[in-house]
């Protein structure tokens, strides 16, 4: 027994001395430059672009070192919540605009207003619609980094083969429906449709659903975020329209069918059109067919699309808020935004860069201008506290309907009741 | 019906069930192996023989800006240290609970079992704060160090096994003048091989597959574990419909698990043949 204890004690001492070594190591870095961490979601290609931006930044600010920490979307939020709960947030981290107020209202973000005030004119060149999401009565607790408008991507080869003219910028939802129907086919002749006209995300509002609701004169939620409006008559018409395309025309695949193609039917060459944001451009660039983009169609209430932005926020407990803000300021400058534009995942928020060749002529032959022009009729993706819970309540609620297991109208009634409870709980 | 036909029938039913179970377990695995050698266009075809077969998925995987050998080494070191820590401390604790008589033994053992009820998620943040305070966040130490604190599951598993080892062996050892430590090291550890091998498999698998802890504690790619590295690519590959590459990654990531299993399986058999006691 004594010997067991002795060995345990030895192990403990060894481990403690190992920890001790680490501690001194950290203290020894006091004289070196200020270190900040920038954490974001993304994939390997984005990581390499951010490394380039950081290299530019460090060259201009030799006394600041930036560690970039990139995880995939799901892991990012898990990691971020743990770091925040442990009171050790990253200095700068990426934020999705709809989730921004969830974090801001919990008091974990630093108010950037004093920094913005001491940099007059800093926000002048940014697209105003992208800034709105980050405004609070107390000022900005975050700033947009890039934005996404939803457009329709279409497979040119598929249109050519079927002899269908390409969609025009002033097209309507009726045109979309007719075009989609003309491109829905059973190419293998086995009695099952294997080429679909149009694809939307049946779970997320952003690509496909919110646009048609707005174009039909409906809305998702009221202005003070207390009532869900997707059950109102105009929104209902919009849902009915998509429902008919899915279950009458079969030009939109239902989720069960989509899953057989393993995700993205447009990229696999099984769909002619898809509602998507600029984030899809890099992966679609690898497609074996020619494609381009066009504005979302217009409905009875005119043309409408959705705009959303990813932004930066600074942790309230950041030890180096000045360095953190310097980094944000750099990314929002012409140099930083140009790099981001070259990355090709999103549209720059700085107007001069969005309208420059850096963005408009980035390797792909598509009409990048469409993403910028869409801003003119874009509605902001809703931003409010509790957005995450609210949108998943609706997404989960719609699932049985898209799966063909539930009727449209009772489903919507039920969702509105549930979603309003979520809103009330988050007030 | 004679006894033999009855037995054959019973065997038939048993094997039918076992085969069905084995097919259920193996099918996803075989699908993964097959898909990793298919071309992207064939990724959803219902065939287990890739035609045409290709190594492109593996080439694509290694072409990523991701240091695979390093991720592999990180995962391997963390998993091995975790296994060593668990085997050592759990075996010592289990030995005490099974063999040594002391006051409050049952109470302590019950308390230990109660900790099995605490979900990992609950202790994640307190543990994180402790390691932050020790300045160990950003290193791999928080991933394997807790394995040296023992663990309820391993202690329970080994204690139950140690209880099946005849007490006579302890008495005989004591007569020969063996100390408690010698009894543990020379009798219980060798005889406990099958249980230790089982625990080694569980622990290795758990550590190797762990995504949450490396994600939270370690810096991001490239200096992280294989699971985090693969998760990093997952979104890109599933969004882009590249399941073939994803499966190639999955196949590579489970190879060590298969190796560990075969190695440990040998211990199962050896352990059983050694533990016989002449009465």
XYZ file of C-alpha atoms in Angstrom:
706
model
C 0.000 0.000 0.000
C 2.770 2.383 0.978
C 4.516 1.674 -2.281
C 1.342 2.257 -4.253
C 0.917 5.605 -2.567
C 4.526 6.384 -3.227
C 4.203 5.672 -6.954
C 1.024 7.731 -7.097
C 2.813 10.590 -5.400
C 5.668 10.275 -7.874
C 3.252 10.439 -10.776
C 1.591 13.487 -9.265
C 4.913 15.260 -8.751
C 5.997 14.506 -12.291
C 2.770 15.878 -13.674
C 2.884 18.986 -11.535
C 6.428 19.715 -12.600
C 5.321 19.336 -16.206
C 2.620 21.952 -15.587
C 5.132 24.187 -13.863
C 7.331 24.117 -16.929
C 4.495 25.271 -19.108
C 3.609 28.176 -16.835
C 7.055 29.682 -16.900
C 7.082 29.223 -20.644
C 4.003 31.419 -20.933
C 5.318 34.110 -18.645
C 8.510 34.362 -20.634
C 6.629 35.725 -23.652
C 5.871 39.048 -21.946
C 8.309 41.035 -24.038
C 7.126 39.682 -27.375
C 4.375 41.352 -29.446
C 0.720 41.453 -28.398
C -0.981 38.176 -29.285
C -4.614 38.092 -30.293
C -6.770 35.198 -31.424
C -9.200 35.416 -34.292
C -11.681 32.549 -34.312
C -14.121 31.786 -37.106
C -15.961 29.004 -38.871
C -14.842 28.031 -42.308
C -13.129 25.397 -44.355
C -9.519 24.780 -45.382
C -9.618 27.155 -48.350
C -10.843 29.982 -46.139
C -8.112 29.282 -43.626
C -5.426 29.875 -46.252
C -6.998 33.177 -47.317
C -7.222 34.332 -43.721
C -3.583 33.433 -43.245
C -2.783 35.745 -46.158
C -4.864 38.558 -44.643
C -3.152 38.066 -41.288
C 0.268 38.177 -42.957
C -0.648 41.530 -44.556
C -1.935 42.807 -41.229
C 1.125 41.719 -39.297
C 3.373 43.365 -41.860
C 1.532 46.641 -41.266
C 1.361 46.137 -37.471
C 4.599 44.439 -36.397
C 3.705 44.646 -32.702
C 0.567 42.498 -33.081
C 0.446 38.785 -33.781
C -2.812 37.126 -34.824
C -3.539 33.444 -34.280
C -6.240 32.271 -36.645
C -8.412 29.463 -35.320
C -10.816 28.000 -37.868
C -13.294 25.182 -37.230
C -16.211 23.822 -39.196
C -19.578 25.507 -38.541
C -20.917 23.076 -35.894
C -17.640 22.735 -34.026
C -17.167 26.505 -34.069
C -20.264 27.232 -31.998
C -19.513 24.417 -29.552
C -16.010 25.689 -29.003
C -17.103 29.319 -28.777
C -19.758 28.583 -26.149
C -17.237 26.668 -24.029
C -14.687 29.473 -24.248
C -17.306 32.078 -23.359
C -18.596 30.006 -20.441
C -15.036 29.682 -19.147
C -14.610 33.452 -19.430
C -11.780 33.102 -21.922
C -13.290 34.296 -25.221
C -11.166 34.730 -28.328
C -10.261 38.391 -28.888
C -11.990 38.670 -32.244
C -14.497 36.108 -33.433
C -16.850 35.690 -36.341
C -20.564 36.182 -35.867
C -23.545 35.298 -38.016
C -25.825 38.359 -38.024
C -29.026 36.497 -37.001
C -27.292 35.149 -33.897
C -25.638 38.429 -33.009
C -28.288 39.722 -30.600
C -28.362 36.387 -28.765
C -24.748 36.961 -27.811
C -24.964 40.726 -27.464
C -27.926 40.528 -25.053
C -26.005 38.090 -22.861
C -23.358 40.727 -22.323
C -20.385 38.824 -23.723
C -19.551 41.291 -26.486
C -17.526 44.470 -26.255
C -19.207 47.719 -27.297
C -17.217 48.898 -30.326
C -18.876 52.324 -30.461
C -16.043 54.187 -28.656
C -13.534 52.753 -31.148
C -15.750 53.637 -34.118
C -16.176 57.184 -32.748
C -12.420 57.629 -32.588
C -12.121 56.525 -36.232
C -14.503 58.977 -37.930
C -15.557 57.996 -41.445
C -14.597 54.392 -40.905
C -18.037 53.057 -41.820
C -18.743 55.484 -44.673
C -17.828 53.186 -47.521
C -19.799 50.172 -46.255
C -23.147 49.096 -47.716
C -25.746 50.502 -45.297
C -28.008 47.381 -45.454
C -25.185 45.281 -44.085
C -24.609 47.621 -41.129
C -28.229 47.675 -39.950
C -28.037 44.196 -38.460
C -25.335 45.239 -36.010
C -26.915 48.469 -34.758
C -28.259 48.487 -31.214
C -29.573 51.425 -29.147
C -26.184 51.393 -27.359
C -24.127 51.405 -30.546
C -22.322 48.748 -32.545
C -21.210 45.607 -30.723
C -20.074 44.114 -34.013
C -19.340 45.053 -37.615
C -20.118 43.227 -40.842
C -17.238 41.518 -42.592
C -18.917 40.328 -45.786
C -22.454 39.749 -47.008
C -24.543 37.202 -48.842
C -27.484 37.892 -51.110
C -29.523 34.971 -52.396
C -29.707 34.526 -56.161
C -30.714 31.731 -58.523
C -27.846 29.628 -59.862
C -28.681 27.871 -63.128
C -27.047 25.091 -65.123
C -26.501 26.559 -68.613
C -25.738 23.200 -70.208
C -29.044 21.816 -68.978
C -30.950 24.810 -70.352
C -29.168 24.502 -73.719
C -29.887 20.797 -73.950
C -33.597 21.303 -73.283
C -33.764 24.338 -75.577
C -35.080 26.510 -72.727
C -33.998 30.193 -72.743
C -31.910 31.369 -69.776
C -33.795 33.210 -67.011
C -33.849 37.012 -67.358
C -33.280 39.551 -64.616
C -36.938 40.643 -64.673
C -38.496 37.188 -64.507
C -41.438 36.249 -62.278
C -42.261 33.276 -60.080
C -44.646 32.058 -62.780
C -41.691 32.073 -65.198
C -39.671 30.163 -62.620
C -42.402 27.547 -62.272
C -42.789 27.105 -66.053
C -39.005 26.957 -66.568
C -38.581 24.479 -63.734
C -41.326 22.263 -65.116
C -39.778 22.302 -68.599
C -36.478 21.132 -67.108
C -37.909 18.367 -64.904
C -37.217 15.080 -66.638
C -36.705 11.392 -66.380
C -33.483 11.206 -68.367
C -32.756 7.534 -67.702
C -36.271 6.434 -68.684
C -36.823 4.279 -65.599
C -40.086 6.000 -64.692
C -38.477 8.065 -61.924
C -37.657 11.744 -62.253
C -33.897 12.225 -62.037
C -33.526 15.802 -63.227
C -35.266 18.508 -61.239
C -36.062 22.073 -62.254
C -35.443 23.898 -59.001
C -34.041 23.231 -55.539
C -34.621 25.101 -52.286
C -33.461 24.393 -48.778
C -36.611 23.097 -47.082
C -35.163 23.568 -43.614
C -33.628 27.023 -43.698
C -35.566 30.127 -44.673
C -32.623 31.937 -46.157
C -32.189 30.266 -49.544
C -35.545 29.883 -51.248
C -38.394 30.359 -48.806
C -38.045 33.850 -47.365
C -37.572 35.371 -50.853
C -40.884 34.102 -52.221
C -42.701 35.083 -49.024
C -41.460 38.667 -49.354
C -42.163 38.719 -53.101
C -45.723 37.607 -52.364
C -46.194 40.531 -49.979
C -45.805 38.483 -46.813
C -43.216 38.577 -44.080
C -41.529 36.221 -41.643
C -41.898 38.136 -38.419
C -43.280 41.495 -37.277
C -41.098 44.511 -36.626
C -40.753 44.127 -32.858
C -40.215 40.368 -33.157
C -43.235 39.311 -31.108
C -45.329 37.602 -33.788
C -44.501 35.014 -36.430
C -46.115 35.980 -39.726
C -45.567 32.914 -41.900
C -49.203 31.898 -41.390
C -50.623 35.155 -42.828
C -52.460 34.883 -46.176
C -49.662 36.188 -48.431
C -47.032 33.961 -46.856
C -49.445 31.043 -47.094
C -49.805 31.672 -50.846
C -46.034 31.521 -51.138
C -45.838 28.212 -49.270
C -48.687 26.854 -51.399
C -46.741 27.815 -54.521
C -43.621 25.913 -53.440
C -45.778 23.053 -52.187
C -47.428 22.795 -55.612
C -44.072 22.818 -57.352
C -42.985 19.972 -55.111
C -46.111 17.806 -55.024
C -48.016 18.740 -58.214
C -45.246 19.567 -60.706
C -42.541 17.517 -58.947
C -40.094 20.099 -60.237
C -38.693 20.641 -56.709
C -37.488 17.386 -55.157
C -38.888 16.559 -51.720
C -36.305 16.034 -48.950
C -36.442 12.235 -49.246
C -35.608 12.420 -52.923
C -32.868 14.986 -52.361
C -31.179 12.830 -49.773
C -30.780 10.038 -52.320
C -28.482 12.360 -54.229
C -26.425 13.048 -51.145
C -26.927 16.738 -50.671
C -26.381 19.193 -53.454
C -28.399 18.213 -56.537
C -27.239 21.243 -58.466
C -23.576 20.354 -58.128
C -24.203 16.693 -58.917
C -25.896 17.799 -62.139
C -29.379 16.644 -61.133
C -31.032 20.044 -60.829
C -31.280 22.946 -63.256
C -31.690 25.795 -60.763
C -31.031 26.395 -57.086
C -31.522 29.323 -54.727
C -28.157 29.928 -53.067
C -25.726 32.486 -51.741
C -22.237 33.386 -52.850
C -20.772 30.830 -50.421
C -21.504 28.128 -53.007
C -19.400 29.755 -55.752
C -16.044 28.125 -54.861
C -17.436 24.586 -54.773
C -19.624 25.157 -57.851
C -16.529 26.351 -59.699
C -15.412 22.724 -59.663
C -18.596 21.629 -61.448
C -18.198 19.921 -64.798
C -20.893 22.078 -66.450
C -21.301 25.774 -67.301
C -23.492 27.811 -64.988
C -24.403 31.404 -64.174
C -26.540 33.364 -61.747
C -29.664 35.516 -62.041
C -31.671 37.630 -59.599
C -34.484 36.025 -57.602
C -37.781 36.268 -59.546
C -40.417 38.836 -58.716
C -43.839 38.081 -57.300
C -47.062 40.085 -56.853
C -45.278 42.409 -54.420
C -42.213 42.887 -56.610
C -38.725 41.472 -56.521
C -37.207 40.385 -53.209
C -34.187 38.590 -51.892
C -32.498 38.044 -48.570
C -29.298 39.692 -47.352
C -27.288 38.367 -44.476
C -23.842 39.171 -43.264
C -21.099 37.552 -41.313
C -19.388 39.940 -38.974
C -16.762 40.480 -36.359
C -17.283 40.866 -32.669
C -14.814 41.321 -29.826
C -15.038 39.373 -26.595
C -15.894 41.625 -23.650
C -13.106 40.047 -21.614
C -10.505 40.423 -24.343
C -7.156 41.434 -22.866
C -6.195 43.331 -26.011
C -9.264 45.161 -27.314
C -7.130 47.787 -29.089
C -5.242 45.197 -31.098
C -8.512 43.374 -31.761
C -10.116 46.497 -33.169
C -7.028 47.287 -35.238
C -7.442 43.885 -36.876
C -11.142 44.507 -37.636
C -10.297 47.906 -39.044
C -7.689 46.360 -41.306
C -10.054 43.715 -42.678
C -12.602 46.446 -43.439
C -9.989 48.486 -45.293
C -9.506 48.298 -49.062
C -6.517 45.966 -48.672
C -8.324 43.539 -46.379
C -11.596 43.589 -48.309
C -9.761 42.967 -51.591
C -8.202 39.818 -50.166
C -11.594 38.689 -48.873
C -13.136 39.325 -52.279
C -10.499 37.198 -53.933
C -11.407 34.393 -51.575
C -14.732 34.179 -53.392
C -16.920 32.955 -50.542
C -18.823 36.154 -49.954
C -19.341 39.698 -51.197
C -17.214 42.483 -49.704
C -19.077 44.997 -47.546
C -16.870 47.834 -48.751
C -18.652 49.279 -51.775
C -15.517 50.374 -53.619
C -14.132 46.819 -53.495
C -17.466 45.193 -54.353
C -17.578 47.333 -57.473
C -13.950 46.732 -58.385
C -12.456 44.009 -60.552
C -11.171 42.239 -57.434
C -14.712 41.087 -56.835
C -16.359 41.307 -60.250
C -13.656 39.436 -62.157
C -12.604 36.638 -59.831
C -11.644 33.760 -62.071
C -15.174 32.517 -62.603
C -16.971 33.616 -65.746
C -20.234 34.299 -63.916
C -21.979 37.630 -63.585
C -20.859 38.685 -60.088
C -22.674 41.999 -60.465
C -25.974 40.149 -59.815
C -25.024 39.636 -56.153
C -24.427 43.374 -55.708
C -27.474 44.452 -57.713
C -29.672 42.203 -55.598
C -28.960 44.455 -52.613
C -31.380 47.012 -54.119
C -34.389 44.832 -53.281
C -32.944 42.789 -50.417
C -34.680 42.261 -47.101
C -32.534 41.681 -44.078
C -32.484 38.149 -42.720
C -34.228 38.610 -39.357
C -31.939 39.499 -36.463
C -33.282 39.207 -32.951
C -32.636 37.491 -29.657
C -33.762 33.870 -29.864
C -33.411 33.644 -33.647
C -31.644 30.287 -33.481
C -34.402 28.627 -31.448
C -37.163 30.315 -33.449
C -35.808 29.297 -36.838
C -35.186 25.691 -35.804
C -38.716 25.496 -34.390
C -40.028 26.494 -37.805
C -37.565 24.350 -39.733
C -38.431 21.265 -37.657
C -42.127 22.095 -37.873
C -42.082 22.285 -41.655
C -40.322 18.939 -42.065
C -43.433 16.693 -41.953
C -45.103 18.955 -44.507
C -42.188 18.829 -46.952
C -41.981 15.080 -46.399
C -45.583 14.859 -47.595
C -46.789 13.535 -44.238
C -48.777 16.599 -43.163
C -51.118 19.113 -44.783
C -49.874 22.621 -45.475
C -52.434 24.723 -43.586
C -52.682 22.847 -40.269
C -48.873 22.602 -40.243
C -48.466 26.357 -40.615
C -51.095 27.027 -37.907
C -49.278 24.746 -35.523
C -45.842 26.200 -36.294
C -47.010 29.785 -35.767
C -48.344 28.895 -32.308
C -45.103 27.138 -31.337
C -42.869 29.839 -32.803
C -44.776 32.587 -30.969
C -44.195 30.756 -27.689
C -40.473 30.765 -28.471
C -40.630 34.505 -29.155
C -42.473 35.156 -25.884
C -39.914 33.092 -23.951
C -37.036 35.075 -25.425
C -38.419 38.494 -24.573
C -37.045 -35.245 -32.585
C -33.726 -36.471 -31.291
C -31.441 -34.436 -29.168
C -28.946 -33.911 -31.981
C -31.511 -32.600 -34.477
C -32.837 -30.334 -31.754
C -29.361 -29.032 -31.171
C -28.770 -28.522 -34.878
C -32.031 -26.606 -35.210
C -31.172 -24.459 -32.231
C -27.741 -23.801 -33.709
C -29.339 -22.879 -37.013
C -31.593 -20.315 -35.342
C -28.706 -18.953 -33.286
C -26.465 -18.610 -36.297
C -29.239 -17.066 -38.360
C -29.612 -14.354 -35.723
C -25.870 -13.899 -35.369
C -25.434 -13.678 -39.138
C -28.220 -11.124 -39.419
C -26.588 -9.099 -36.653
C -23.168 -9.379 -38.256
C -24.520 -8.250 -41.625
C -26.231 -5.272 -39.999
C -22.982 -4.288 -38.298
C -20.755 -4.935 -41.278
C -22.862 -3.400 -44.045
C -22.119 0.278 -43.240
C -18.478 -0.609 -42.793
C -18.284 -2.377 -46.143
C -20.160 0.485 -47.764
C -17.530 2.861 -46.389
C -14.670 0.725 -47.709
C -16.329 0.355 -51.114
C -17.248 4.040 -51.418
C -13.728 5.145 -50.613
C -12.546 3.427 -53.808
C -15.411 4.591 -56.045
C -15.477 7.499 -58.451
C -17.747 10.373 -57.299
C -20.406 9.584 -59.910
C -20.838 6.099 -58.434
C -21.016 7.192 -54.810
C -24.677 6.274 -54.359
C -24.800 3.168 -56.485
C -25.843 0.123 -54.498
C -22.878 -2.037 -55.273
C -20.071 -3.173 -53.034
C -17.526 -3.688 -55.801
C -16.188 -0.334 -56.999
C -16.214 -0.315 -60.778
C -14.140 1.496 -61.892
C -12.003 1.433 -58.760
C -9.801 4.434 -58.083
C -7.277 5.742 -55.590
C -8.164 9.343 -56.455
C -10.081 9.828 -53.202
C -6.995 9.073 -51.166
C -4.880 11.293 -53.420
C -7.388 14.106 -52.997
C -7.374 13.583 -49.250
C -3.600 13.848 -49.023
C -3.574 16.823 -51.375
C -5.449 18.893 -48.777
C -3.470 21.450 -46.893
C -3.593 19.243 -43.847
C -0.623 17.565 -42.264
C -1.968 14.039 -41.978
C 1.089 12.441 -40.365
C 1.002 15.120 -37.691
C -2.720 14.727 -37.017
C -2.176 10.991 -36.883
C 0.700 11.297 -34.433
C -1.264 13.664 -32.212
C -4.205 11.274 -32.096
C -1.946 8.298 -31.496
C 0.040 9.904 -28.672
C -3.059 11.166 -26.902
C -4.828 7.830 -27.268
C -1.840 5.807 -26.084
C -1.248 8.003 -23.041
C -4.957 7.773 -22.236
C -4.841 3.992 -22.435
C -1.718 3.790 -20.263
C -3.210 6.143 -17.698
C -6.506 4.321 -17.536
C -5.038 0.827 -17.382
C -2.586 1.774 -14.659
C -4.819 3.763 -12.342
C -8.019 1.798 -12.889
C -6.197 -1.475 -12.270
C -4.687 -0.150 -9.039
C -8.013 1.149 -7.811
C -9.811 -2.007 -8.885
C -7.239 -4.126 -7.067
C -7.828 -2.198 -3.856
C -11.578 -2.502 -4.148
C -11.413 -6.193 -4.974
C -8.669 -7.464 -2.691
C -7.667 -5.026 0.033
C -10.088 -4.771 2.952
C -10.368 -1.315 4.485
C -12.976 0.761 6.288
C -15.498 2.515 4.076
C -14.585 0.428 1.053
C -18.163 -0.158 -0.013
C -19.139 3.459 0.541
C -16.197 4.637 -1.559
C -17.039 2.161 -4.281
C -20.665 3.312 -4.351
C -19.535 6.926 -4.590
C -17.290 5.968 -7.478
C -20.166 4.292 -9.279
C -22.353 7.350 -8.736
C -19.890 9.397 -10.776
C -20.846 7.252 -13.775
C -24.144 9.138 -13.739
C -22.552 12.538 -14.319
C -22.630 13.376 -18.009
C -19.393 14.564 -19.499
C -20.932 17.795 -20.747
C -21.545 18.895 -17.164
C -17.881 18.662 -16.220
C -16.555 20.128 -19.473
C -16.568 23.763 -18.420
C -15.299 23.310 -14.824
C -12.507 21.113 -16.191
C -11.726 23.693 -18.824
C -11.443 26.407 -16.198
C -9.093 24.238 -14.126
C -6.834 23.578 -17.116
C -6.971 27.240 -18.085
C -5.802 28.046 -14.590
C -2.972 25.527 -14.979
C -2.039 27.191 -18.311
C -2.509 23.918 -20.141
C -5.190 24.988 -22.615
C -3.772 24.941 -26.118
C -1.715 21.821 -25.390
C -2.679 18.171 -25.571
C -2.120 17.637 -21.851
C -5.794 18.138 -20.811
C -6.733 15.348 -23.192
C -4.707 12.576 -21.584
C -3.919 13.814 -18.073
C -7.433 13.080 -16.700
C -6.923 9.439 -17.703
C -4.368 9.251 -14.893
C -7.048 10.180 -12.353
C -8.591 6.748 -12.884
C -12.187 6.349 -13.931
C -15.375 4.819 -12.644
C -16.067 2.667 -15.665
C -12.609 1.114 -15.894
C -12.364 0.580 -12.147
C -15.744 -1.114 -12.075
C -14.937 -3.332 -15.058
C -11.597 -4.460 -13.655
C -12.857 -4.910 -10.100
C -15.571 -7.263 -11.285
C -12.977 -9.242 -13.184
C -10.499 -9.273 -10.285
C -13.241 -10.654 -8.022
C -13.361 -13.754 -10.209
C -9.665 -14.449 -9.592
C -9.445 -17.023 -6.773
C -8.510 -15.618 -3.352
C -6.273 -18.655 -2.886
C -3.744 -17.031 -5.178
C -3.464 -14.044 -2.828
C -3.054 -16.318 0.167
C -0.448 -18.413 -1.636
C 1.450 -15.283 -2.615
C 1.365 -14.024 0.956
C 2.725 -17.321 2.212
C 5.571 -16.896 -0.253
C 6.215 -13.461 1.209
C 4.855 -11.298 -1.598
C 3.938 -7.728 -0.728
C 0.626 -6.211 -1.744
C 2.293 -4.465 -4.658
C 3.880 -7.719 -5.817
C 0.525 -9.479 -5.564
C -0.929 -6.800 -7.785
C 1.897 -6.590 -10.257
C 2.814 -10.295 -10.544
C -0.553 -11.985 -10.075
C -3.502 -9.706 -10.738
C -2.160 -7.792 -13.687
C -1.104 -10.864 -15.701
C -4.292 -12.733 -14.847
C -6.386 -9.671 -15.606
C -5.165 -9.474 -19.177
C -8.507 -10.191 -20.852
C -10.241 -7.457 -18.862
C -7.317 -5.092 -19.341
C -7.415 -5.759 -23.079
C -11.129 -5.013 -23.169
C -10.611 -1.789 -21.247
C -7.716 -0.876 -23.536
C -9.970 -1.235 -26.574
C -12.769 0.838 -25.050
C -10.385 3.524 -23.883
C -8.422 3.692 -27.094
C -11.581 3.884 -29.141
C -13.008 6.596 -26.915
C -9.850 8.692 -27.030
C -9.252 8.140 -30.737
C -12.800 9.114 -31.689
C -13.110 12.033 -29.285
C -14.007 15.229 -31.112
C -15.291 17.536 -28.385
C -12.263 17.657 -26.100
C -9.553 18.108 -28.758
C -11.764 20.745 -30.352
C -12.057 22.729 -27.164
C -8.580 22.262 -25.732
C -6.228 22.117 -28.676
C -5.355 24.846 -31.136
C -6.928 24.512 -34.534
C -5.584 22.708 -37.605
C -2.889 21.747 -38.368
C -1.856 21.027 -34.788
C -4.873 19.049 -33.683
C -6.212 15.507 -33.809
C -7.433 13.488 -36.744
C -11.083 13.813 -35.717
C -10.962 17.598 -35.667
C -9.068 17.625 -38.956
C -11.651 15.427 -40.639
C -14.547 17.419 -39.195
C -12.925 20.507 -40.676
C -13.285 18.976 -44.127
C -16.639 17.406 -43.549
C -18.728 20.468 -44.338
C -16.813 21.142 -47.502
C -17.008 17.560 -48.679
C -20.642 16.873 -47.864
C -21.736 20.242 -49.256
C -19.776 19.449 -52.385
C -21.235 15.930 -52.417
C -17.768 14.339 -52.163
C -18.701 11.397 -49.979
C -16.036 9.286 -51.634
C -13.261 11.442 -50.192
C -14.997 11.635 -46.839
C -15.173 7.840 -46.724
C -11.501 7.592 -47.646
C -10.753 9.824 -44.657
C -13.016 7.765 -42.418
C -11.340 4.558 -43.540
C -7.882 5.878 -42.756
C -9.020 7.170 -39.399
C -10.361 3.804 -38.230
C -7.411 1.684 -39.353
C -5.599 2.067 -36.007
C -8.753 1.003 -34.194
C -8.809 -2.200 -36.196
C -5.132 -2.821 -35.419
C -5.691 -2.252 -31.711
C -8.636 -4.581 -31.776
C -6.732 -7.431 -33.383
C -3.806 -6.940 -31.041
C -6.031 -6.891 -27.967
C -8.043 -9.860 -29.200
C -4.944 -12.012 -28.934
C -4.736 -11.052 -25.264
C -8.289 -12.213 -24.708
C -7.461 -15.719 -25.800
C -4.080 -15.875 -24.072
C -5.560 -14.519 -20.873
C -8.223 -17.163 -20.739
C -5.801 -20.021 -21.300
C -3.496 -18.771 -18.536
C -5.981 -18.261 -15.758
C -6.678 -21.930 -15.037
C -6.202 -22.972 -11.414
C -5.771 -26.561 -10.319
C -8.089 -27.344 -7.431
